[in-house]
Amino acid sequence: MEKAKAVSSYFGSMTFDQKVMRKKLPKEVFLALQKTIEAGNSLSEEIAGAVAHGMKEWAMENGATHYTHWFQPMTGATAEKHDAFLTMDKDGSPIERFSGGQLIQGEPDASSFPSGGMRTTFEARGYTAWDPTSPAFLMKGGKGLTLCIPTVFISYHGEALDEKTPLLRSMDAVSRSAIKLLNILGVEGVSRVNTYAGAEQEYFLVDKKFYSMRPDLVMSGRTLLGAMPPKGQQLEDHYFGSIPNRVLEFMQEVEEELYLLGIPAKTRHNEVAPHQFEIAPIFERANIAADHNLLVMEIMRRVAEKKGFALLMHEKPFAGINGSGKHNNWSIGTAEGINLLEPGDTPESNIQFLVFLVAVLKGVYKRGDVLRASIASIGNDHRLGANEAPPAVVTVFLGELLEKVLDAIESGKVDFATEKQVLNLGLAHLPILNKDYTDRNRTSPFAFTGNKFEFRAVGSSQPIAIPNMALNTLMAEAISELAGEIQAKIDAGADRDAAILEVLREEIKATRAVRYQGDNYSDDLQMAASDRGLPNLKNTPQAMRVLTVQSTRDMFNDFCVLSPEELDARLNTRLERYVKGIDIEVRTLQLMLKTFVIPNVSEYQGEIADSFNALVDASERIGVGSKALKSQGDHLKGLAESLSELIDLTAELDAVIARLEELGEGFDAADYCADVVLPTMERVRSVADRLEFMVDRSKWALPTYSEMLFEH
Ligand code: ADP
Ligand code: MG
């Protein structure tokens, strides 16, 4: 067996990282670039030329011929348009060139990307500009390598046409608010506060041969039909079981590709459902984590293809089997490396921790609906609210110990003014709050896990830029409000510690409703949600309406993350994608009924009918009595009745599709999808799935759940 190379020996070797920059750039350019990156600024024109030159040299030495500005349009995928380095010199001889202008500002034709109605097509010019905090990289593809430059994508008028720009703006907003709050807490000299994310990515792998025989998987990423096998995941024997060899090879190849690109993949394991797996990286700055998660998805897709697998990233590819999410681990910390959600070992650092913790409660309580809207999607609707996935209600789990601490503060048992009491309550020794004490509630959509929050309701296929952008913005608001409240008390003459404690007490009380320590999959949560007045937005159109609410719009605008126009563009694009996606699903289902299920069942019914007729003819001769004939007749009758029911439902589906066509792509259409189209599809499915268990397997053309999930 070939011995694997140490990962550290090649990690990041396909990226234009610090090591390469130091080698390829003049010293003053290198230093200026580092400063730009640390401050989170954009690249200045003065050094762009030198950086571009160094980048091109490095890319060409590695065999790249083309470059591309790699960006995240509002479609949820990534986009790239490749340009060759090649140009013609004045005298007509070929030469490779890559200028500063090309590095900091590309100019793609934006008309082919959704703008959510923000610009008319004749103005469809957009600019892409390098986000220097995210390193350029060389991507394999076809026979060669392409230099990919992670960029933001903005319109001619400066509006964000991508998901990256708002994410970066939201990170700036958090930084501004957090520095303000830290100053009030007496912490000076912090230049930048960052948010960090680590995305645990779940996915399914199924054999390519089954996948290509299922139009539903190919067209919509999920099975629209398929009866549950006798063995589902009841035994939970897959979780942390040994990883099948073929899958392990897939994982190893994925990891090698990721390491080359400097993506720190850390853990791999089986998940709860059969054929379901997870990959998790080490957390990074949120914008880089967002880029890297997209690359993880892209590389997994490519390697799966190569290995004869189909990668299913859908949130609910198989009904009745656990879906896939993307646990978005989130924290906030200073550029100097202090995690603000980490309890420290002094009362001061613990007060700081508690203030930021309470800011999270405040933000999630006030803007739970925005958080919910940020993860609404066609696929995630099948997961959220189902009984084994995070619910549509956003609550926060803190764990027993923190609950006690907050209760003690609320009831007035803690007084920061006297350090002794603080120590008595153990606040100076909060470090015992490690993960073992907190990560107990796997049903919570938003759980504190030691020194970070885990937002578990994010869908597996979603770019994490959107939920992180929402989370950062609501945090910027909550932190800023908290700072204002403390400052007001200080201005009114209170001493700082007393002011902090009073505000904490008020906020702990005010946000109590968002803390939920029980089972989030239970009916009790649904009741608690309505008792406590927490939003319970069941589907995408309901959740998207949050973006039309004035106070939501004000928040995004006030914190300079999304203007009302930019917000509408996202609302329109996401509604359109929801409606189009369901339109594709319902048409695919109809096609499967008409070209697979109905013909398959009819054929089998014909055989049974022939055999029944033959039996009737022979019954007297061979002495088959009326009771036996009735049983066989009933069997045929049952089949015929179910088939007729399915044929009638298919006609109903035709009518539903026709109606959907009339409704356009706005809220009316989206509501119709949620309230009529999907339930009709469910009714169709239950009949088709019943028939699947009545029909001879050799007549059923679609691969079954058992085959897809239990055969290797
Ligand atoms: P699990 O949730 O499976 O127990 P961990 O808690 O160790 O696993 O980590 C899960 C993910 O959380 C990883 O991607 C990890 O890098 C990330 N993570 C750990 N610490 C932080 C942090 N401070 N901020 C953001 N993400 C973090
Ligand atoms: Mg986790």
XYZ file of C-alpha atoms and ligand atoms in Angstrom:
740
model
C 0.000 0.000 0.000
C 1.204 3.454 -0.870
C 2.084 5.407 2.222
C 0.015 8.589 2.575
C 1.923 11.851 2.758
C 1.652 13.904 5.939
C -1.188 16.356 5.395
C 0.875 19.191 6.826
C 3.381 18.721 4.010
C 0.890 19.741 1.310
C -1.911 21.563 3.177
C -2.881 24.692 1.288
C -0.324 24.146 -1.445
C -2.911 25.068 -4.081
C -3.689 28.375 -2.424
C -2.052 31.758 -2.684
C -1.379 31.750 1.034
C 1.004 33.646 3.314
C 3.930 31.406 2.456
C 3.549 31.906 -1.277
C 2.799 35.596 -0.924
C 5.961 36.131 1.069
C 7.930 34.430 -1.693
C 6.194 35.998 -4.665
C 5.581 39.570 -3.531
C 7.983 42.445 -2.867
C 8.280 42.899 0.886
C 6.419 46.209 1.095
C 3.585 44.818 -1.040
C 3.393 41.726 1.141
C 3.175 43.851 4.291
C 0.571 46.170 2.805
C -1.520 43.197 1.737
C -1.327 41.621 5.206
C -2.537 44.881 6.703
C -5.427 44.997 4.238
C -6.403 41.438 5.114
C -6.223 41.944 8.857
C -8.312 45.095 8.694
C -10.814 43.392 6.402
C -10.433 46.182 3.829
C -10.523 45.981 0.064
C -7.331 45.941 -1.927
C -5.930 49.318 -2.937
C -5.025 50.043 -6.543
C -1.429 50.870 -5.609
C -0.544 47.334 -4.684
C -3.049 45.458 -6.865
C -0.691 45.341 -9.859
C 2.135 43.756 -7.910
C -0.194 41.278 -6.209
C -1.751 40.302 -9.547
C 1.668 39.760 -11.057
C 2.791 37.531 -8.182
C -0.439 35.593 -8.287
C -0.169 34.992 -12.030
C 3.466 33.835 -11.759
C 2.533 31.359 -9.061
C -0.559 30.126 -10.916
C 1.376 29.628 -14.151
C 4.210 27.807 -12.418
C 1.589 25.354 -11.245
C 0.173 24.978 -14.746
C -2.840 27.287 -14.724
C -3.755 28.942 -18.010
C -6.977 30.696 -17.008
C -8.337 32.699 -14.145
C -11.837 33.268 -12.900
C -13.585 35.479 -10.416
C -15.355 32.942 -8.256
C -18.501 34.308 -6.655
C -21.797 33.400 -5.036
C -24.767 34.687 -6.993
C -28.210 34.627 -5.415
C -28.962 31.245 -6.972
C -27.327 29.481 -4.068
C -24.505 27.958 -6.090
C -21.215 29.431 -7.230
C -20.480 30.984 -10.579
C -17.388 31.445 -12.645
C -16.471 32.765 -16.060
C -13.005 31.733 -17.190
C -10.603 34.080 -18.920
C -7.239 33.111 -20.318
C -4.099 34.903 -19.146
C -3.250 34.938 -22.819
C -3.300 38.252 -24.673
C -1.613 39.534 -27.819
C 1.260 41.940 -27.536
C 1.467 45.138 -29.613
C 3.453 43.299 -32.245
C 1.021 40.403 -32.264
C 3.018 37.923 -30.241
C 1.260 35.906 -27.547
C 1.949 36.750 -23.916
C 0.366 35.941 -20.542
C -0.915 38.912 -18.632
C -2.914 39.531 -15.506
C -3.234 43.117 -14.361
C -4.134 44.734 -11.067
C -7.341 45.927 -12.669
C -8.259 42.399 -13.648
C -7.568 41.209 -10.118
C -9.575 43.768 -8.214
C -12.288 44.333 -10.716
C -13.631 41.886 -13.235
C -16.680 42.757 -15.260
C -18.970 39.832 -15.892
C -22.148 40.032 -17.869
C -24.584 40.032 -14.995
C -27.701 39.548 -17.061
C -27.591 35.793 -16.760
C -27.630 35.906 -12.964
C -30.773 36.609 -11.003
C -31.023 40.148 -9.775
C -34.392 39.733 -8.095
C -35.678 42.560 -10.259
C -33.057 44.987 -8.986
C -31.891 46.120 -12.392
C -33.340 45.907 -15.831
C -31.414 43.755 -18.244
C -30.001 46.551 -20.374
C -28.115 47.786 -17.338
C -26.896 44.324 -16.621
C -23.343 45.124 -15.794
C -21.822 43.862 -12.620
C -18.437 44.099 -11.038
C -16.574 41.427 -9.234
C -13.905 42.407 -6.755
C -11.484 40.225 -4.829
C -12.227 39.624 -1.151
C -8.578 39.581 -0.061
C -9.396 37.901 3.257
C -10.234 34.742 1.302
C -7.170 33.304 -0.442
C -7.110 32.700 -4.190
C -6.783 29.037 -5.116
C -6.126 26.688 -7.997
C -9.043 24.468 -8.859
C -8.680 21.197 -10.741
C -11.097 20.598 -13.540
C -10.939 18.936 -16.929
C -7.274 18.529 -17.745
C -5.913 21.633 -16.112
C -5.995 24.128 -13.314
C -7.826 27.424 -13.045
C -6.850 30.299 -10.793
C -9.975 31.084 -8.769
C -10.276 34.461 -7.109
C -12.963 34.576 -4.402
C -14.883 37.749 -5.082
C -17.877 39.820 -4.247
C -20.328 40.645 -7.003
C -21.930 44.066 -7.145
C -24.005 45.909 -9.687
C -22.996 48.961 -11.636
C -24.870 50.998 -9.040
C -23.170 49.319 -6.103
C -25.945 46.948 -5.039
C -24.952 43.518 -3.789
C -25.795 40.877 -6.377
C -24.302 38.055 -4.336
C -24.468 36.439 -0.907
C -20.894 37.255 0.038
C -21.219 41.046 0.137
C -24.024 41.083 2.730
C -22.119 38.511 4.786
C -19.027 40.728 4.840
C -21.156 43.748 5.690
C -22.809 41.845 8.539
C -19.399 40.914 9.922
C -18.469 44.592 9.897
C -21.723 45.409 11.671
C -21.030 42.904 14.456
C -17.525 44.245 14.790
C -18.719 47.833 15.215
C -21.369 46.916 17.792
C -19.115 44.577 19.739
C -16.280 47.093 19.997
C -18.756 49.641 21.314
C -19.992 47.201 23.944
C -16.475 46.113 24.896
C -15.516 49.733 25.437
C -18.434 50.178 27.789
C -17.340 47.043 29.629
C -13.950 48.670 30.002
C -12.107 46.624 27.391
C -10.075 48.981 25.223
C -7.788 48.491 22.266
C -9.765 45.867 20.350
C -9.397 46.701 16.662
C -11.719 44.144 15.155
C -14.251 41.574 16.288
C -14.832 38.624 14.004
C -17.502 36.013 13.708
C -16.487 32.438 13.111
C -18.297 29.486 11.636
C -17.738 25.762 11.417
C -20.248 23.900 9.257
C -20.877 20.230 9.928
C -22.063 18.993 6.548
C -24.384 15.996 6.284
C -25.000 14.152 3.024
C -26.151 10.890 1.487
C -24.297 8.765 -1.029
C -26.252 6.409 -3.254
C -25.047 4.269 -6.064
C -25.026 6.124 -9.363
C -26.820 3.268 -11.130
C -29.872 3.670 -8.899
C -29.726 7.441 -9.043
C -29.835 7.630 -12.820
C -32.919 5.417 -12.893
C -34.832 7.799 -10.616
C -36.040 10.932 -12.460
C -37.071 12.423 -9.107
C -33.558 12.239 -7.675
C -32.061 13.587 -10.878
C -34.541 16.462 -11.240
C -35.291 17.458 -7.665
C -32.706 15.774 -5.483
C -35.308 13.888 -3.471
C -37.521 10.849 -3.930
C -41.086 11.880 -4.718
C -42.236 8.272 -4.460
C -40.988 5.206 -2.654
C -42.355 2.945 0.043
C -40.476 2.636 3.329
C -38.634 -0.652 3.615
C -39.382 -2.926 6.585
C -36.061 -1.897 8.056
C -35.528 1.844 8.167
C -33.222 3.354 10.690
C -35.078 1.932 13.694
C -32.013 0.150 14.903
C -29.763 3.197 14.540
C -26.941 0.785 13.858
C -25.419 3.006 11.206
C -24.444 5.870 13.489
C -20.736 5.764 14.303
C -20.602 2.288 12.826
C -17.669 1.421 10.627
C -17.532 3.325 7.368
C -17.862 1.108 4.256
C -14.606 0.843 2.361
C -15.879 2.361 -0.863
C -17.192 5.353 1.051
C -13.965 5.668 2.990
C -12.057 5.904 -0.273
C -14.433 8.624 -1.378
C -13.854 10.514 1.870
C -10.094 10.189 1.640
C -10.008 11.547 -1.871
C -12.309 14.425 -0.915
C -10.098 15.260 2.038
C -6.947 15.242 -0.046
C -8.502 17.726 -2.463
C -9.688 19.865 0.420
C -6.287 19.890 2.087
C -4.674 21.037 -1.154
C -7.056 23.989 -1.064
C -6.273 24.737 2.563
C -9.667 23.586 3.815
C -9.205 22.054 7.268
C -11.466 18.981 7.102
C -11.353 17.448 10.541
C -13.965 14.790 11.196
C -15.757 12.195 9.116
C -18.355 9.716 10.241
C -21.530 7.841 9.508
C -24.760 9.582 10.329
C -28.012 8.234 11.719
C -29.634 7.140 8.467
C -28.312 4.389 6.206
C -25.944 5.777 3.554
C -25.777 9.102 5.386
C -22.451 10.657 6.365
C -20.941 13.835 7.736
C -17.833 15.883 7.176
C -16.826 18.749 9.460
C -13.987 21.227 9.121
C -12.196 23.232 11.774
C -14.001 26.551 12.172
C -12.753 29.667 10.390
C -13.685 33.299 9.922
C -17.297 33.217 8.739
C -16.673 34.499 5.197
C -13.919 31.967 4.642
C -15.970 29.192 6.197
C -18.760 30.106 3.764
C -16.413 29.906 0.771
C -14.924 26.684 2.029
C -18.264 25.036 2.630
C -19.222 25.711 -0.993
C -15.963 24.160 -2.092
C -16.579 21.148 0.142
C -19.937 20.608 -1.557
C -18.474 21.096 -5.014
C -15.533 18.763 -4.457
C -17.700 16.089 -2.863
C -19.978 16.199 -5.877
C -17.054 15.755 -8.254
C -15.362 12.971 -6.345
C -18.685 11.158 -5.875
C -19.243 11.224 -9.611
C -15.782 9.797 -10.189
C -16.361 7.001 -7.706
C -19.720 5.945 -9.120
C -21.802 7.573 -6.423
C -24.455 10.244 -6.558
C -24.119 12.796 -3.796
C -27.447 13.807 -2.300
C -27.264 17.123 -0.530
C -31.051 17.520 -0.301
C -32.499 18.145 3.157
C -34.908 15.220 2.885
C -33.995 12.835 0.086
C -35.961 9.913 1.563
C -39.322 10.283 3.292
C -39.444 8.647 6.694
C -35.648 8.613 7.014
C -33.587 11.269 8.771
C -32.865 14.302 6.636
C -29.585 16.168 6.253
C -28.724 19.424 7.894
C -25.728 21.595 8.255
C -24.986 22.437 11.855
C -23.628 25.933 11.733
C -21.338 26.409 14.724
C -21.024 30.105 15.375
C -18.943 32.223 17.696
C -17.721 35.738 18.069
C -14.225 36.786 19.080
C -11.653 39.515 18.903
C -9.029 39.537 16.167
C -6.569 39.054 19.022
C -8.064 35.626 19.584
C -10.388 36.080 22.555
C -13.612 34.132 22.148
C -16.326 36.331 23.619
C -18.534 33.312 24.229
C -15.879 31.575 26.276
C -16.282 31.810 30.019
C -12.972 32.851 31.531
C -11.446 32.393 34.934
C -11.880 35.865 36.319
C -15.122 37.556 37.310
C -14.465 40.278 34.694
C -14.119 37.856 31.836
C -17.188 36.015 33.015
C -19.201 39.197 33.125
C -18.075 39.815 29.568
C -19.128 36.272 28.663
C -22.529 36.713 30.290
C -23.140 39.995 28.522
C -22.462 38.437 25.123
C -24.474 35.352 26.025
C -27.423 37.514 26.963
C -26.950 39.436 23.714
C -27.491 36.147 21.868
C -30.676 35.494 23.855
C -31.851 39.002 23.119
C -31.095 38.759 19.407
C -32.625 35.333 18.919
C -35.671 36.248 20.987
C -36.313 39.455 19.109
C -35.418 38.103 15.654
C -36.190 34.404 15.809
C -38.393 34.934 12.782
C -35.497 36.409 10.788
C -33.329 33.452 11.713
C -36.120 31.125 10.647
C -36.495 32.999 7.357
C -32.760 32.729 6.699
C -32.974 28.950 6.482
C -36.299 28.630 4.696
C -36.044 26.632 1.508
C -37.960 24.116 -0.491
C -35.882 21.237 0.824
C -35.626 22.404 4.414
C -39.436 22.648 4.665
C -39.514 18.849 4.631
C -37.085 18.725 7.500
C -38.005 21.574 9.836
C -40.986 20.673 11.908
C -40.783 16.999 11.078
C -40.462 14.855 14.152
C -36.794 14.045 13.914
C -35.410 17.370 12.737
C -35.067 20.786 14.314
C -38.461 22.421 14.604
C -39.658 25.522 12.814
C -39.739 27.270 16.200
C -36.416 28.833 17.132
C -35.560 28.372 20.804
C -32.248 28.427 22.614
C -30.802 25.623 24.697
C -28.270 26.648 27.342
C -27.882 23.626 29.560
C -28.631 23.152 33.215
C -25.694 25.001 34.674
C -26.140 28.188 32.685
C -29.862 28.058 33.330
C -29.054 28.092 37.041
C -26.648 30.984 36.665
C -29.170 33.047 34.725
C -31.929 32.207 37.190
C -29.687 33.297 40.041
C -28.966 36.601 38.355
C -32.611 37.165 37.532
C -33.781 36.450 41.049
C -31.288 38.917 42.410
C -29.065 36.419 44.158
C -25.976 37.702 42.379
C -24.457 41.068 42.997
C -21.456 41.905 40.885
C -20.712 44.860 43.066
C -19.372 42.508 45.707
C -16.851 40.209 44.233
C -17.176 37.801 47.105
C -20.710 36.887 46.200
C -19.708 36.437 42.607
C -17.108 33.949 43.716
C -19.585 32.259 45.983
C -21.866 31.583 43.098
C -19.025 30.068 41.181
C -19.126 32.704 38.488
C -15.390 32.967 38.635
C -15.106 29.342 37.694
C -17.447 29.010 34.790
C -14.894 27.045 32.746
C -16.541 23.866 33.955
C -19.068 24.735 31.284
C -17.370 22.546 28.798
C -19.173 20.681 26.121
C -19.886 17.651 28.280
C -22.099 19.767 30.449
C -23.896 21.621 27.739
C -24.190 19.546 24.602
C -26.944 17.346 25.873
C -29.959 18.457 23.926
C -29.669 17.250 20.357
C -33.219 18.359 19.585
C -32.504 22.057 19.993
C -32.309 24.194 16.858
C -29.951 26.634 18.567
C -27.813 25.212 21.324
C -24.961 26.558 23.386
C -22.108 24.072 23.212
C -19.390 25.260 25.544
C -17.974 28.306 23.783
C -20.116 28.625 20.664
C -23.682 28.292 19.506
C -24.731 25.539 17.204
C -27.454 26.591 14.782
C -28.738 23.196 13.746
C -31.682 24.149 11.607
C -29.576 25.137 8.585
C -30.306 22.932 5.570
C -27.627 20.693 4.105
C -27.753 22.248 0.639
C -27.802 25.879 1.722
C -24.866 28.242 1.398
C -24.057 29.223 4.977
C -23.474 32.838 3.960
C -27.190 33.548 4.345
C -27.844 32.222 7.867
C -24.562 33.691 9.089
C -25.455 37.042 7.570
C -28.823 36.958 9.359
C -27.301 35.832 12.638
C -24.587 38.474 12.508
C -27.057 41.228 11.753
C -29.428 40.360 14.563
C -26.427 40.082 16.864
C -25.120 43.473 15.760
C -28.511 44.885 16.675
C -28.796 43.071 20.017
C -25.250 43.957 21.063
C -25.770 47.558 20.112
C -29.040 47.758 22.048
C -27.453 46.147 25.074
C -24.592 48.619 24.930
C -27.110 51.454 24.747
C -29.036 50.176 27.760
C -25.917 49.839 29.907
C -24.633 53.242 28.823
C -27.969 54.860 29.675
C -27.791 53.543 33.230
C -24.196 54.688 33.587
C -25.179 58.121 32.266
C -27.945 58.196 34.860
C -25.331 57.789 37.549
C -25.109 54.036 38.129
C -21.748 52.449 38.697
C -20.615 50.288 35.801
C -20.927 46.865 37.388
C -24.293 47.706 38.865
C -25.485 48.995 35.488
C -24.365 45.803 33.752
C -25.992 43.599 36.336
C -29.258 45.489 36.177
C -29.387 45.271 32.397
C -28.549 41.576 32.485
C -31.329 41.015 34.971
C -33.851 42.891 32.846
C -32.838 41.121 29.673
C -32.740 37.657 31.183
C -36.282 38.239 32.319
C -37.428 39.740 29.042
C -36.010 36.923 26.911
C -37.010 34.021 29.135
C -39.510 32.789 26.538
C -36.796 31.900 24.028
C -35.019 29.515 26.412
C -36.301 25.994 26.042
C -34.619 23.026 27.643
C -37.163 20.342 26.799
C -37.553 18.022 23.841
C -37.948 20.173 20.756
C -39.517 17.315 18.817
C -42.406 17.033 21.244
C -45.905 18.487 21.136
C -44.995 20.341 24.278
C -42.763 22.652 22.253
C -45.590 23.454 19.852
C -47.740 24.361 22.838
C -44.946 26.289 24.497
C -44.424 28.239 21.267
C -47.999 29.421 21.174
C -48.146 30.075 24.937
C -44.966 32.095 24.806
C -45.811 33.908 21.596
C -42.817 32.561 19.684
C -43.163 32.577 15.901
C -43.953 29.154 14.435
C -43.507 29.591 10.699
C -44.326 26.292 9.088
C -43.176 26.776 5.533
C -41.097 28.930 3.216
C -43.761 31.435 2.109
C -44.775 32.013 5.742
C -41.144 32.503 6.710
C -40.349 34.736 3.729
C -43.090 37.158 4.757
C -40.800 38.155 7.615
C -38.721 39.984 5.022
C -41.667 42.231 4.203
C -42.089 43.355 7.818
C -40.975 46.937 8.357
C -38.948 46.248 11.469
C -36.972 43.492 9.709
C -36.271 45.800 6.812
C -35.183 48.571 9.150
C -32.748 46.293 10.939
C -30.987 45.204 7.735
C -30.911 48.759 6.495
C -29.832 50.394 9.767
C -26.911 48.033 10.161
C -25.864 48.622 6.541
C -26.241 44.983 5.557
C -29.065 45.103 3.005
C -30.929 48.078 1.634
C -34.686 47.615 1.169
C -34.049 47.087 -2.535
C -31.370 44.491 -1.914
C -33.611 42.733 0.567
C -36.473 42.627 -1.926
C -34.144 41.188 -4.535
C -33.369 38.317 -2.180
C -36.999 37.847 -1.280
C -38.002 37.720 -4.949
C -35.227 35.344 -5.926
C -35.944 32.977 -3.090
C -39.690 32.939 -3.679
C -39.081 32.333 -7.342
C -36.740 29.469 -6.591
C -39.281 27.961 -4.228
C -42.090 28.102 -6.779
C -39.928 26.933 -9.676
C -38.533 24.114 -7.575
C -41.989 22.841 -6.655
C -43.118 23.255 -10.236
C -40.266 20.970 -11.293
C -41.143 18.482 -8.562
C -44.811 18.251 -9.426
C -44.097 17.863 -13.134
C -41.518 15.203 -12.422
C -44.006 13.338 -10.249
C -46.591 13.514 -12.996
C -44.094 12.184 -15.501
C -43.181 9.312 -13.199
C -46.817 8.404 -12.688
C -47.618 8.478 -16.374
C -44.501 6.794 -17.703
C -43.539 4.445 -14.881
C -46.078 3.750 -12.199
C -49.361 3.592 -14.111
C -47.949 1.525 -17.021
C -46.104 -0.772 -14.591
C -49.189 -1.385 -12.470
C -51.444 -1.790 -15.519
C -49.170 -4.412 -16.939
C -49.151 -6.349 -13.723
C -52.898 -5.956 -13.340
C -53.295 -7.410 -16.848
C -51.325 -10.479 -15.859
C -53.311 -10.962 -12.683
C -56.544 -10.483 -14.577
C -55.482 -13.083 -17.174
C -54.520 -15.505 -14.475
C -57.772 -14.873 -12.636
C -59.810 -15.483 -15.786
C -57.913 -18.672 -16.439
C -58.563 -19.758 -12.880
C -62.284 -19.064 -13.189
C -62.384 -21.107 -16.407
C -60.619 -24.002 -14.759
C -62.230 -23.730 -11.338
C -64.871 -26.403 -11.808
C -62.427 -28.785 -13.419
C -59.847 -28.484 -10.704
C -62.311 -27.960 -7.885
C -61.508 -24.429 -6.756
C -64.424 -23.240 -4.655
C -66.142 -19.867 -4.575
C -64.370 -18.787 -1.398
C -60.956 -19.165 -3.030
C -62.173 -17.437 -6.179
C -63.460 -14.565 -4.098
C -60.094 -14.132 -2.382
C -58.297 -13.972 -5.682
C -60.957 -11.718 -7.118
C -60.578 -9.387 -4.130
C -56.874 -9.272 -4.676
C -57.384 -8.174 -8.271
C -60.119 -5.784 -7.197
C -57.846 -4.155 -4.616
C -55.189 -3.630 -7.222
C -57.678 -2.246 -9.743
C -59.176 0.122 -7.193
C -55.834 1.524 -6.133
C -54.782 1.962 -9.727
C -58.032 3.777 -10.533
C -57.517 6.012 -7.523
C -54.056 6.833 -8.781
C -55.320 7.590 -12.282
C -57.940 9.962 -10.840
C -55.297 11.656 -8.716
C -53.082 12.078 -11.751
C -55.872 14.010 -13.404
C -56.150 16.127 -10.266
C -52.429 16.766 -10.475
C -52.859 18.009 -14.058
C -55.381 20.550 -12.822
C -53.088 21.636 -9.994
C -50.226 22.199 -12.431
C -52.456 24.225 -14.719
C -53.545 26.419 -11.815
C -49.972 26.916 -10.650
C -49.033 28.104 -14.110
C -51.578 30.916 -13.814
C -50.298 32.164 -10.490
C -46.851 33.452 -11.427
C -43.971 33.350 -8.962
C -44.942 35.568 -6.034
C -46.555 34.887 -2.658
C -49.834 33.661 -4.208
C -48.008 30.986 -6.130
C -45.803 30.097 -3.173
C -48.797 29.733 -0.860
C -50.533 27.603 -3.456
C -47.452 25.381 -3.608
C -47.391 24.954 0.158
C -51.135 24.635 0.706
C -52.279 22.731 -2.370
C -49.495 21.395 -4.575
C -47.427 19.641 -1.918
C -50.423 18.103 -0.092
C -51.771 16.804 -3.423
C -48.374 15.300 -4.178
C -48.480 13.631 -0.754
C -51.870 12.080 -1.482
C -50.621 10.786 -4.803
C -47.596 9.385 -3.138
C -49.466 7.436 -0.507
C -51.442 5.607 -3.196
C -48.398 4.979 -5.378
C -46.419 3.712 -2.384
C -49.257 1.367 -1.462
C -49.180 -0.003 -5.008
C -45.433 -0.494 -4.867
C -45.977 -3.194 -2.266
C -48.697 -4.867 -4.349
C -46.818 -5.184 -7.609
C -44.337 -7.794 -8.793
C -40.854 -6.316 -8.264
C -39.799 -7.228 -11.782
C -42.595 -5.043 -13.149
C -41.666 -2.014 -11.006
C -39.152 -0.023 -13.004
C -38.002 2.356 -10.261
C -35.239 1.329 -7.868
C -36.784 0.851 -4.425
C -35.848 2.357 -1.073
C -34.419 -0.988 0.063
C -32.150 -1.156 -2.933
C -30.991 2.435 -2.710
C -30.486 2.381 1.046
C -29.336 -1.100 1.898
C -27.388 -2.376 -1.067
C -23.779 -1.377 -1.319
P -19.713 18.061 17.785
O -20.697 19.182 17.677
O -19.959 17.006 16.743
O -19.598 17.546 19.160
P -17.492 19.892 17.964
O -18.320 20.591 18.967
O -16.133 19.493 18.376
O -18.267 18.625 17.414
O -17.305 20.810 16.710
C -18.222 20.911 15.695
C -17.837 22.062 14.809
O -17.777 23.251 15.585
C -16.467 21.959 14.139
O -16.596 22.388 12.820
C -15.636 22.885 14.970
O -14.522 23.396 14.276
C -16.627 23.976 15.253
N -16.217 24.876 16.333
C -15.506 24.565 17.438
N -15.253 25.679 18.159
C -15.836 26.714 17.496
C -15.930 28.115 17.710
N -15.371 28.712 18.751
N -16.605 28.856 16.792
C -17.179 28.296 15.736
N -17.120 26.984 15.476
C -16.455 26.202 16.337
Mg -22.120 19.468 16.550
